[in-house]
Amino acid sequence: MTVIYLKKADKTPETETGTAQQVVTEMLSAIGTRGEAAVREYAKKLDSWDGEIVMSREEIDRRAAEVPASVRRDIDFAIKQVSDFAVAQRDSMQEFSVGLHPGVTAGQRVLPVNVAGCYAPAGRYAHIASAYMGVATAKAAGVKTIIACSGPFRGGPMHPYLMYAFDRAGADVIMTLGGVQAIATMAYGLFSGKPADVIVGPGNKFVAEAKRTLFGKVGIDVFAGPSEVAVIADETADSAMVASDLVGQAEHGHESPAWLFTTSKALAQDVMQRIPALIDALPPTARDAAASAWRDYGEVIVCDTREEVVVVSDKYASEHLEVHTKDLDWWLENLTCYGSLFLGEETTVAFGDKTSGPNHVLPTKGAARYSGGLSVHKFMKTLTWQRMTREGAREIAEVTARISRLEGMEAHARTADDRLAKYFPGQTFELGEPVVA
Ligand SMILES: NC(=O)C1=CN([C@@H]2O[C@H](COP(=O)(O)OP(=O)(O)OC[C@H]3O[C@@H](n4cnc5c(N)ncnc54)[C@H](O)[C@@H]3O)[C@@H](O)[C@H]2O)C=CC1
Ligand SMILES: O=C(O)[C@@H](O)CS(=O)(=O)O
Ligand SMILES: [Zn+2]
């Protein structure tokens, strides 16, 4: 296999994991011990926020009324797109019952969790879209109580458009809290009295690490940390468009990788030559983030064949994966690891990030090897049930008794014996050798 790095990164998505783990462990321990007081201290220390945590209905209504009509229209449009996709996902999940043996019926129920916590980041940018990605999807799933958190924006209160998005998408409680303290608050039910069953939403390395650490106590959607983008391109791709799309996501932050995998060395060189000027032309916040992201995490890999590109791309398992090639169906058929796939130049990651419909909360750091992104499924439980007639229980009980005894579990076996004795008095059964040890 021929794989040539025209640009190799010093850092990988794993590079900063250790420092975040240490910080998060300390913060969760303090919040676990001292609860709301510790949360308030972190909000003050990290985000300069000592205002109200839970927003009142009056405040939400007052601030929502100040949102310009054109902004409302755009947010409402995007909420509908995301919601329609989530409802289609919900409808694809079926309850069923099946006869497995004469007199034996089993089935599956599909139920939403009772309480969901939805986080929207607000550190570098006001992540309005993350607000509706989480809440609208929870709503489509039928979650009864939705708690939504986002940090104060640049030292002030929650960004008004982000707050509007939370409210419009259907949040029941909105809190001005960012970072680890927000995730812990939702997990422990602080300020609301309602501990979340599942916490979803993207965030920086501290937020992602807090969710990972609390997993088990709560369910989480997926490890959705610093954004990643990969573009697969062949000689037919428009290098200007490829370069624009790589820079388009590198603006997320200093730790956001942008990768190009291609079968065309000429295209790779052209894209690399275009990127510095695109970064230089950005406003300061984006320029600062994209410049160091590209310098430290950017990679350009040239392969001989498209089959080799598939191997490389599946190994990186990028959060977002764009394909700018001929024969798009071949790539859809063959690629297996990505958070969300964007086929053809006509779509782009930003469309999925903000508006088109499929969720933008997606797996990072290789989590796309084992999970997709946020979907209605992450708020749902597939629960099983079974029932039997007495006749149906006859053979099941005999086999159960024998297997239990083979395993050394005499008490299990006797629950089967008891039923056979009750339902079929006087009959004899082959129940295995009693466990003696
Ligand atoms: N994977 C995905 O689906 C998505 C990922 N993202 C990512 O979300 C991230 C958003 O990050 P931010 O803008 O930072 O917003 P954020 O809301 O995730 O983080 C800001 C919070 O971090 C906390 N914090 C900052 N420095 C800290 C420190 N030294 N110790 C402890 N806590 C600290 C503060 O409490 C602050 O409220 C970006 O990396 C972006 O790429 C965004 C959207 C989707
Ligand atoms: O990682 C992501 O999905 C982000 O690109 C989404 S957004 O651009 O912050 O909306
Ligand atoms: Zn993005």
Short mmCIF file of C-alpha atoms and ligand atoms in Angstrom, two decimals:
data_model
loop_
_atom_site.label_atom_id
_atom_site.label_comp_id
_atom_site.label_asym_id
_atom_site.label_seq_id
_atom_site.Cartn_x
_atom_site.Cartn_y
_atom_site.Cartn_z
CA MET A 1 0.00 0.00 0.00
CA THR A 2 1.41 3.41 -0.98
CA VAL A 3 0.51 6.23 1.38
CA ILE A 4 2.49 9.46 1.18
CA TYR A 5 2.15 12.30 3.70
CA LEU A 6 2.55 15.66 1.96
CA LYS A 7 1.77 17.20 5.36
CA LYS A 8 2.00 15.25 8.62
CA ALA A 9 0.65 16.63 11.90
CA ASP A 10 2.59 16.85 15.15
CA LYS A 11 -0.61 16.32 17.12
CA THR A 12 -3.48 13.85 16.97
CA PRO A 13 -6.99 14.11 18.45
CA GLU A 14 -5.66 12.21 21.50
CA THR A 15 -2.90 14.72 22.28
CA GLU A 16 -4.70 16.87 24.87
CA THR A 17 -6.70 14.11 26.57
CA GLY A 18 -4.55 13.76 29.72
CA THR A 19 -4.71 17.38 30.89
CA ALA A 20 -8.48 17.51 30.49
CA GLN A 21 -8.95 14.28 32.46
CA GLN A 22 -7.10 15.67 35.46
CA VAL A 23 -9.07 18.92 35.52
CA VAL A 24 -12.40 17.14 35.09
CA THR A 25 -11.73 14.59 37.84
CA GLU A 26 -11.01 17.37 40.34
CA MET A 27 -14.07 19.40 39.34
CA LEU A 28 -16.47 16.46 39.44
CA SER A 29 -15.17 15.47 42.84
CA ALA A 30 -15.72 19.00 44.22
CA ILE A 31 -19.23 19.21 42.71
CA GLY A 32 -20.06 15.69 43.91
CA THR A 33 -19.14 16.74 47.47
CA ARG A 34 -20.30 20.35 47.67
CA GLY A 35 -23.06 20.43 45.04
CA GLU A 36 -24.59 23.75 43.98
CA ALA A 37 -22.09 25.84 45.97
CA ALA A 38 -19.19 24.34 44.01
CA VAL A 39 -21.06 24.86 40.72
CA ARG A 40 -21.54 28.55 41.50
CA GLU A 41 -17.85 28.89 42.38
CA TYR A 42 -16.75 27.34 39.07
CA ALA A 43 -19.23 29.48 37.11
CA LYS A 44 -17.71 32.57 38.74
CA LYS A 45 -14.10 31.47 38.40
CA LEU A 46 -14.18 30.06 34.86
CA ASP A 47 -16.94 32.10 33.22
CA SER A 48 -17.19 35.22 35.43
CA TRP A 49 -20.87 34.42 36.03
CA ASP A 50 -22.57 35.03 39.36
CA GLY A 51 -26.08 35.76 38.04
CA GLU A 52 -29.13 33.48 38.19
CA ILE A 53 -28.50 29.91 37.02
CA VAL A 54 -32.08 28.91 36.14
CA MET A 55 -33.79 31.34 33.75
CA SER A 56 -37.31 32.30 34.71
CA ARG A 57 -40.20 32.10 32.25
CA GLU A 58 -40.51 35.89 32.40
CA GLU A 59 -36.87 36.38 31.47
CA ILE A 60 -37.06 33.90 28.62
CA ASP A 61 -40.15 35.58 27.20
CA ARG A 62 -38.70 39.06 27.60
CA ARG A 63 -35.43 38.18 25.87
CA ALA A 64 -37.13 36.07 23.18
CA ALA A 65 -39.35 39.03 22.29
CA GLU A 66 -36.20 41.01 21.46
CA VAL A 67 -35.00 38.47 18.87
CA PRO A 68 -35.47 40.01 15.39
CA ALA A 69 -38.13 38.39 13.20
CA SER A 70 -35.60 37.43 10.51
CA VAL A 71 -33.47 35.58 13.06
CA ARG A 72 -36.53 33.77 14.41
CA ARG A 73 -37.47 32.73 10.88
CA ASP A 74 -34.04 31.20 10.23
CA ILE A 75 -33.90 29.39 13.56
CA ASP A 76 -37.47 28.15 13.17
CA PHE A 77 -36.64 26.88 9.66
CA ALA A 78 -33.60 24.97 10.90
CA ILE A 79 -35.50 23.53 13.87
CA LYS A 80 -38.09 22.14 11.49
CA GLN A 81 -35.42 20.50 9.31
CA VAL A 82 -33.76 18.85 12.31
CA SER A 83 -37.06 17.91 13.86
CA ASP A 84 -38.45 16.35 10.64
CA PHE A 85 -35.33 14.19 10.31
CA ALA A 86 -35.55 13.13 13.97
CA VAL A 87 -39.25 12.27 13.62
CA ALA A 88 -38.39 10.09 10.59
CA GLN A 89 -35.77 8.35 12.74
CA ARG A 90 -38.36 7.88 15.48
CA ASP A 91 -40.78 6.36 12.99
CA SER A 92 -38.08 3.94 11.80
CA MET A 93 -37.89 2.42 15.29
CA GLN A 94 -40.52 -0.27 15.52
CA GLU A 95 -42.11 -2.04 18.41
CA PHE A 96 -42.86 -5.67 17.61
CA SER A 97 -43.99 -8.96 19.08
CA VAL A 98 -43.08 -12.37 17.72
CA GLY A 99 -44.15 -15.95 18.40
CA LEU A 100 -40.90 -17.75 19.23
CA HIS A 101 -42.32 -21.18 20.09
CA PRO A 102 -45.87 -22.44 20.48
CA GLY A 103 -47.31 -20.48 23.41
CA VAL A 104 -44.22 -18.24 23.76
CA THR A 105 -44.47 -14.58 22.72
CA ALA A 106 -41.76 -11.94 23.08
CA GLY A 107 -41.51 -8.36 21.99
CA GLN A 108 -39.77 -5.03 21.99
CA ARG A 109 -40.99 -1.70 23.35
CA VAL A 110 -39.40 1.57 22.31
CA LEU A 111 -39.61 4.20 25.05
CA PRO A 112 -37.98 7.61 25.58
CA VAL A 113 -35.97 8.37 28.70
CA ASN A 114 -37.77 10.56 31.23
CA VAL A 115 -35.20 13.36 31.65
CA ALA A 116 -32.62 14.54 29.10
CA GLY A 117 -29.86 17.11 29.55
CA CYS A 118 -28.86 19.01 26.40
CA TYR A 119 -25.66 21.06 26.27
CA ALA A 120 -24.82 23.76 23.71
CA PRO A 121 -21.28 25.22 23.72
CA ALA A 122 -20.66 28.95 23.98
CA GLY A 123 -16.94 29.39 24.55
CA ARG A 124 -15.44 30.64 21.28
CA TYR A 125 -18.70 30.92 19.28
CA ALA A 126 -22.41 31.09 20.16
CA HIS A 127 -23.46 27.57 19.13
CA ILE A 128 -27.09 28.36 18.31
CA ALA A 129 -27.34 25.28 16.09
CA SER A 130 -26.18 22.91 18.85
CA ALA A 131 -29.08 24.19 20.97
CA TYR A 132 -31.72 22.94 18.54
CA MET A 133 -29.75 19.83 17.49
CA GLY A 134 -30.07 18.50 21.04
CA VAL A 135 -33.42 19.81 22.21
CA ALA A 136 -35.44 19.30 19.00
CA THR A 137 -34.20 15.71 18.80
CA ALA A 138 -35.07 14.99 22.43
CA LYS A 139 -38.50 16.47 21.80
CA ALA A 140 -39.04 14.28 18.72
CA ALA A 141 -38.12 11.28 20.86
CA GLY A 142 -40.89 12.18 23.31
CA VAL A 143 -38.67 12.93 26.33
CA LYS A 144 -40.87 14.29 29.14
CA THR A 145 -38.42 16.77 30.72
CA ILE A 146 -35.63 18.49 28.80
CA ILE A 147 -33.02 20.47 30.74
CA ALA A 148 -30.83 22.73 28.59
CA CYS A 149 -27.52 24.35 29.56
CA SER A 150 -25.19 26.78 27.85
CA GLY A 151 -22.55 29.08 29.28
CA PRO A 152 -22.66 32.83 29.64
CA PHE A 153 -21.55 34.40 26.37
CA ARG A 154 -18.38 36.46 26.59
CA GLY A 155 -18.91 37.41 30.24
CA GLY A 156 -22.59 38.37 29.76
CA PRO A 157 -25.77 36.31 30.01
CA MET A 158 -26.62 33.42 27.68
CA HIS A 159 -26.55 34.45 24.02
CA PRO A 160 -30.13 35.57 23.21
CA TYR A 161 -30.46 33.65 19.93
CA LEU A 162 -29.12 30.48 21.52
CA MET A 163 -31.63 30.90 24.35
CA TYR A 164 -34.40 31.42 21.79
CA ALA A 165 -33.32 28.21 20.02
CA PHE A 166 -33.44 26.21 23.27
CA ASP A 167 -36.88 27.56 24.08
CA ARG A 168 -38.34 27.24 20.61
CA ALA A 169 -37.08 23.66 20.25
CA GLY A 170 -38.88 22.70 23.46
CA ALA A 171 -36.57 22.95 26.50
CA ASP A 172 -38.43 22.79 29.83
CA VAL A 173 -35.62 24.26 31.98
CA ILE A 174 -32.89 26.58 30.67
CA MET A 175 -29.77 27.21 32.74
CA THR A 176 -26.91 29.66 32.24
CA LEU A 177 -24.07 27.25 32.90
CA GLY A 178 -21.13 26.15 30.79
CA GLY A 179 -18.42 23.52 30.89
CA VAL A 180 -17.96 20.72 33.41
CA GLN A 181 -20.18 22.46 35.95
CA ALA A 182 -23.10 22.32 33.49
CA ILE A 183 -22.62 18.62 32.73
CA ALA A 184 -22.33 17.76 36.43
CA THR A 185 -25.40 19.87 37.25
CA MET A 186 -27.50 17.95 34.74
CA ALA A 187 -26.13 14.58 35.90
CA TYR A 188 -26.83 15.28 39.59
CA GLY A 189 -30.11 17.16 39.09
CA LEU A 190 -28.77 20.30 40.78
CA PHE A 191 -30.95 23.43 40.62
CA SER A 192 -33.76 21.45 38.92
CA GLY A 193 -34.21 18.46 41.23
CA LYS A 194 -34.30 16.30 38.09
CA PRO A 195 -31.16 14.26 37.42
CA ALA A 196 -30.80 13.57 33.70
CA ASP A 197 -31.07 10.01 32.44
CA VAL A 198 -29.09 10.95 29.32
CA ILE A 199 -26.82 13.94 28.64
CA VAL A 200 -26.12 14.98 25.06
CA GLY A 201 -24.35 17.72 23.21
CA PRO A 202 -20.97 18.77 21.95
CA GLY A 203 -18.27 20.73 23.69
CA ASN A 204 -14.60 21.35 24.20
CA LYS A 205 -12.23 18.79 25.70
CA PHE A 206 -13.44 19.52 29.26
CA VAL A 207 -17.11 19.06 28.37
CA ALA A 208 -16.45 15.89 26.37
CA GLU A 209 -14.29 14.46 29.16
CA ALA A 210 -16.91 15.27 31.81
CA LYS A 211 -19.55 13.37 29.84
CA ARG A 212 -17.20 10.42 29.37
CA THR A 213 -16.37 10.35 33.10
CA LEU A 214 -20.02 10.50 34.15
CA PHE A 215 -21.08 7.79 31.68
CA GLY A 216 -22.55 4.95 33.68
CA LYS A 217 -24.25 7.26 36.14
CA VAL A 218 -25.93 8.80 33.10
CA GLY A 219 -26.21 7.76 29.48
CA ILE A 220 -24.44 9.94 26.94
CA ASP A 221 -24.82 10.38 23.21
CA VAL A 222 -21.20 9.91 22.14
CA PHE A 223 -17.75 11.45 22.65
CA ALA A 224 -18.48 14.70 20.76
CA GLY A 225 -15.34 16.77 21.32
CA PRO A 226 -13.40 19.25 19.17
CA SER A 227 -14.69 19.21 15.58
CA GLU A 228 -12.88 17.30 12.84
CA VAL A 229 -13.16 17.35 9.08
CA ALA A 230 -11.76 15.11 6.38
CA VAL A 231 -12.15 15.54 2.63
CA ILE A 232 -11.67 12.74 0.12
CA ALA A 233 -10.90 14.14 -3.32
CA ASP A 234 -9.80 12.80 -6.69
CA GLU A 235 -8.47 14.57 -9.78
CA THR A 236 -12.00 15.76 -10.69
CA ALA A 237 -12.38 17.81 -7.48
CA ASP A 238 -12.36 21.61 -7.41
CA SER A 239 -9.31 22.39 -5.26
CA ALA A 240 -10.64 25.83 -4.30
CA MET A 241 -13.78 24.24 -2.88
CA VAL A 242 -11.80 21.53 -1.05
CA ALA A 243 -9.49 24.12 0.53
CA SER A 244 -12.46 26.27 1.56
CA ASP A 245 -14.17 23.32 3.24
CA LEU A 246 -11.04 22.32 5.19
CA VAL A 247 -10.58 25.87 6.48
CA GLY A 248 -14.35 26.07 7.05
CA GLN A 249 -14.06 23.61 9.92
CA ALA A 250 -10.53 24.45 11.11
CA GLU A 251 -11.99 27.70 12.49
CA HIS A 252 -13.63 25.66 15.27
CA GLY A 253 -10.58 25.77 17.51
CA HIS A 254 -6.89 25.13 18.05
CA GLU A 255 -7.54 21.41 18.45
CA SER A 256 -9.66 20.83 15.35
CA PRO A 257 -8.02 18.55 12.78
CA ALA A 258 -8.55 19.00 9.03
CA TRP A 259 -7.42 16.09 6.85
CA LEU A 260 -7.22 15.64 3.08
CA PHE A 261 -7.07 12.14 1.60
CA THR A 262 -6.58 12.04 -2.16
CA THR A 263 -5.47 10.01 -5.14
CA SER A 264 -4.19 13.15 -6.89
CA LYS A 265 -0.87 14.65 -5.87
CA ALA A 266 -1.50 17.68 -8.09
CA LEU A 267 -4.79 18.41 -6.34
CA ALA A 268 -3.15 17.97 -2.94
CA GLN A 269 -0.45 20.49 -3.78
CA ASP A 270 -2.95 22.97 -5.13
CA VAL A 271 -5.13 22.70 -1.98
CA MET A 272 -2.11 23.13 0.32
CA GLN A 273 -1.00 26.17 -1.59
CA ARG A 274 -4.46 27.80 -1.25
CA ILE A 275 -5.05 27.22 2.48
CA PRO A 276 -2.75 29.89 4.07
CA ALA A 277 -4.39 32.72 2.10
CA LEU A 278 -7.87 31.51 3.07
CA ILE A 279 -6.87 31.45 6.74
CA ASP A 280 -5.22 34.89 6.53
CA ALA A 281 -8.43 36.36 5.11
CA LEU A 282 -10.53 35.31 8.14
CA PRO A 283 -11.51 37.63 11.01
CA PRO A 284 -9.24 37.42 14.09
CA THR A 285 -11.04 34.77 16.22
CA ALA A 286 -11.40 32.38 13.30
CA ARG A 287 -7.93 33.16 11.91
CA ASP A 288 -6.25 32.44 15.21
CA ALA A 289 -8.07 29.11 15.62
CA ALA A 290 -7.72 27.94 12.02
CA ALA A 291 -4.04 28.86 11.74
CA SER A 292 -2.95 26.78 14.70
CA ALA A 293 -5.43 23.97 13.92
CA TRP A 294 -4.00 23.64 10.40
CA ARG A 295 -0.41 23.99 11.59
CA ASP A 296 -0.66 21.43 14.43
CA TYR A 297 -3.37 19.02 13.26
CA GLY A 298 -3.67 19.40 9.47
CA GLU A 299 -2.64 16.43 7.31
CA VAL A 300 -2.54 15.72 3.57
CA ILE A 301 -2.24 12.11 2.47
CA VAL A 302 -1.82 10.88 -1.09
CA CYS A 303 -2.71 7.27 -1.96
CA ASP A 304 -2.35 5.30 -5.20
CA THR A 305 -5.86 3.89 -5.29
CA ARG A 306 -9.32 4.68 -3.98
CA GLU A 307 -9.30 1.39 -2.06
CA GLU A 308 -6.26 2.67 -0.14
CA VAL A 309 -8.06 5.94 0.55
CA VAL A 310 -10.93 3.97 2.09
CA VAL A 311 -8.51 2.17 4.42
CA VAL A 312 -6.90 5.46 5.51
CA SER A 313 -10.21 7.26 5.93
CA ASP A 314 -11.78 4.45 7.96
CA LYS A 315 -8.74 4.51 10.25
CA TYR A 316 -9.12 8.24 10.92
CA ALA A 317 -12.92 7.82 11.30
CA SER A 318 -13.43 11.56 10.92
CA GLU A 319 -16.39 13.28 12.52
CA HIS A 320 -17.29 14.88 9.18
CA LEU A 321 -16.29 13.32 5.88
CA GLU A 322 -16.76 15.02 2.52
CA VAL A 323 -16.32 13.17 -0.78
CA HIS A 324 -15.42 15.23 -3.88
CA THR A 325 -14.95 12.53 -6.51
CA LYS A 326 -16.59 10.78 -9.41
CA ASP A 327 -18.72 7.70 -8.70
CA LEU A 328 -20.11 8.86 -5.35
CA ASP A 329 -22.16 5.68 -4.93
CA TRP A 330 -18.96 3.63 -4.77
CA TRP A 331 -17.80 5.67 -1.77
CA LEU A 332 -21.18 5.44 -0.04
CA GLU A 333 -20.97 1.68 -0.53
CA ASN A 334 -17.39 1.26 0.68
CA LEU A 335 -16.70 3.80 3.46
CA THR A 336 -17.58 2.47 6.92
CA CYS A 337 -16.27 4.89 9.58
CA TYR A 338 -17.44 8.52 9.72
CA GLY A 339 -19.74 10.60 11.90
CA SER A 340 -21.65 12.02 8.95
CA LEU A 341 -20.97 11.74 5.23
CA PHE A 342 -21.32 14.59 2.72
CA LEU A 343 -21.43 13.20 -0.81
CA GLY A 344 -20.51 15.56 -3.63
CA GLU A 345 -19.43 19.17 -3.81
CA GLU A 346 -23.04 20.41 -3.77
CA THR A 347 -23.36 19.72 -0.07
CA THR A 348 -20.83 20.74 2.58
CA VAL A 349 -20.25 20.28 6.30
CA ALA A 350 -21.61 23.74 7.14
CA PHE A 351 -24.98 22.78 5.61
CA GLY A 352 -25.17 19.82 8.00
CA ASP A 353 -23.82 21.92 10.87
CA LYS A 354 -26.59 24.46 10.71
CA THR A 355 -29.56 23.62 8.54
CA SER A 356 -30.04 20.55 6.39
CA GLY A 357 -31.50 18.09 8.94
CA PRO A 358 -29.21 15.19 9.98
CA ASN A 359 -27.79 15.98 13.40
CA HIS A 360 -24.49 17.83 13.79
CA VAL A 361 -23.57 16.39 17.18
CA LEU A 362 -21.15 13.77 15.96
CA PRO A 363 -18.44 11.38 17.19
CA THR A 364 -14.84 12.58 17.40
CA LYS A 365 -11.49 10.99 18.33
CA GLY A 366 -12.25 7.80 16.40
CA ALA A 367 -15.60 7.18 18.13
CA ALA A 368 -17.13 6.86 14.64
CA ARG A 369 -15.63 3.35 14.57
CA TYR A 370 -18.39 2.26 16.94
CA SER A 371 -21.10 4.94 16.94
CA GLY A 372 -22.97 7.41 14.83
CA GLY A 373 -23.85 10.85 16.13
CA LEU A 374 -26.76 12.20 18.08
CA SER A 375 -30.05 10.80 16.89
CA VAL A 376 -33.45 10.14 18.31
CA HIS A 377 -32.16 6.66 19.19
CA LYS A 378 -29.84 8.11 21.85
CA PHE A 379 -32.90 9.22 23.83
CA MET A 380 -34.75 5.94 23.36
CA LYS A 381 -34.59 2.61 25.13
CA THR A 382 -35.41 -0.61 23.32
CA LEU A 383 -36.92 -2.72 26.10
CA THR A 384 -37.88 -6.37 25.70
CA TRP A 385 -40.77 -8.33 27.20
CA GLN A 386 -42.07 -11.91 27.11
CA ARG A 387 -45.07 -13.96 28.18
CA MET A 388 -46.05 -17.65 27.91
CA THR A 389 -48.93 -20.02 28.19
CA ARG A 390 -48.52 -22.92 30.62
CA GLU A 391 -48.15 -25.30 27.67
CA GLY A 392 -45.62 -22.91 26.11
CA ALA A 393 -43.58 -22.99 29.32
CA ARG A 394 -43.22 -26.82 29.26
CA GLU A 395 -40.24 -27.24 26.93
CA ILE A 396 -38.71 -23.88 27.85
CA ALA A 397 -38.73 -24.91 31.53
CA GLU A 398 -37.12 -28.30 30.85
CA VAL A 399 -34.30 -26.77 28.79
CA THR A 400 -33.87 -23.94 31.32
CA ALA A 401 -33.53 -26.41 34.20
CA ARG A 402 -30.91 -28.44 32.34
CA ILE A 403 -28.85 -25.42 31.21
CA SER A 404 -29.03 -23.86 34.69
CA ARG A 405 -27.70 -27.08 36.24
CA LEU A 406 -24.93 -27.32 33.63
CA GLU A 407 -23.93 -23.83 34.79
CA GLY A 408 -24.09 -24.86 38.45
CA MET A 409 -27.10 -22.64 39.19
CA GLU A 410 -29.44 -24.84 41.20
CA ALA A 411 -31.76 -22.04 42.37
CA HIS A 412 -32.40 -20.97 38.78
CA ALA A 413 -33.18 -24.58 37.85
CA ARG A 414 -35.66 -24.95 40.70
CA THR A 415 -37.75 -21.98 39.47
CA ALA A 416 -38.28 -24.03 36.29
CA ASP A 417 -38.89 -27.28 38.27
CA ASP A 418 -41.52 -25.49 40.38
CA ARG A 419 -43.53 -24.45 37.33
CA LEU A 420 -43.44 -27.90 35.76
CA ALA A 421 -44.57 -29.43 39.06
CA LYS A 422 -47.44 -26.92 39.35
CA TYR A 423 -48.67 -26.96 35.75
CA PHE A 424 -48.15 -30.66 34.95
CA PRO A 425 -48.64 -32.56 38.25
CA GLY A 426 -47.71 -36.22 38.16
CA GLN A 427 -45.68 -35.94 34.95
CA THR A 428 -41.97 -36.62 34.81
CA PHE A 429 -39.37 -34.45 33.11
CA GLU A 430 -35.70 -34.65 32.22
CA LEU A 431 -34.31 -31.86 34.43
CA GLY A 432 -30.57 -32.55 34.53
CA GLU A 433 -28.25 -33.64 37.31
CA PRO A 434 -28.83 -31.71 40.60
CA VAL A 435 -25.97 -29.41 41.52
CA VAL A 436 -24.28 -30.68 44.67
CA ALA A 437 -21.41 -28.26 45.27
N1 LIG B 1 -18.36 17.01 17.90
C1 LIG B 1 -19.39 17.79 17.70
O1 LIG B 1 -20.46 17.31 17.34
C2 LIG B 1 -19.28 19.25 17.87
C3 LIG B 1 -18.19 19.78 18.49
N2 LIG B 1 -18.10 21.11 18.73
C4 LIG B 1 -16.91 21.54 19.45
O2 LIG B 1 -17.33 22.12 20.66
C5 LIG B 1 -16.29 22.90 21.15
C6 LIG B 1 -16.85 24.16 21.76
O3 LIG B 1 -15.88 24.62 22.64
P1 LIG B 1 -15.97 26.01 23.37
O4 LIG B 1 -16.20 27.07 22.37
O5 LIG B 1 -14.78 26.09 24.22
O6 LIG B 1 -17.29 25.96 24.23
P2 LIG B 1 -17.74 25.00 25.45
O7 LIG B 1 -19.07 25.53 25.88
O8 LIG B 1 -17.65 23.56 25.08
O9 LIG B 1 -16.68 25.25 26.58
C7 LIG B 1 -16.65 26.44 27.29
C8 LIG B 1 -16.58 26.10 28.77
O10 LIG B 1 -15.33 25.46 29.05
C9 LIG B 1 -15.01 25.70 30.38
N3 LIG B 1 -13.56 25.87 30.48
C10 LIG B 1 -12.79 26.68 29.73
N4 LIG B 1 -11.49 26.59 30.14
C11 LIG B 1 -11.47 25.71 31.15
C12 LIG B 1 -10.43 25.20 31.98
N5 LIG B 1 -9.15 25.55 31.83
N6 LIG B 1 -10.77 24.31 32.94
C13 LIG B 1 -12.05 23.91 33.10
N7 LIG B 1 -13.07 24.36 32.33
C14 LIG B 1 -12.78 25.25 31.38
C15 LIG B 1 -15.74 26.97 30.82
O11 LIG B 1 -16.53 26.68 31.94
C16 LIG B 1 -16.63 27.32 29.64
O12 LIG B 1 -17.96 27.58 30.00
C17 LIG B 1 -15.33 23.14 19.99
O13 LIG B 1 -14.18 22.37 20.20
C18 LIG B 1 -16.10 22.62 18.79
O14 LIG B 1 -15.27 22.12 17.80
C19 LIG B 1 -19.09 21.99 18.39
C20 LIG B 1 -20.21 21.52 17.78
C21 LIG B 1 -20.39 20.13 17.44
O1 LIG B 2 -18.49 19.42 15.03
C1 LIG B 2 -19.53 19.84 14.54
O2 LIG B 2 -20.48 19.13 14.20
C2 LIG B 2 -19.63 21.32 14.29
O3 LIG B 2 -19.00 21.51 13.05
C3 LIG B 2 -21.03 21.87 14.33
S1 LIG B 2 -21.07 23.60 14.30
O4 LIG B 2 -20.33 24.11 13.17
O5 LIG B 2 -20.50 24.08 15.55
O6 LIG B 2 -22.47 24.03 14.20
ZN ZN B 3 -18.70 23.23 12.00
#
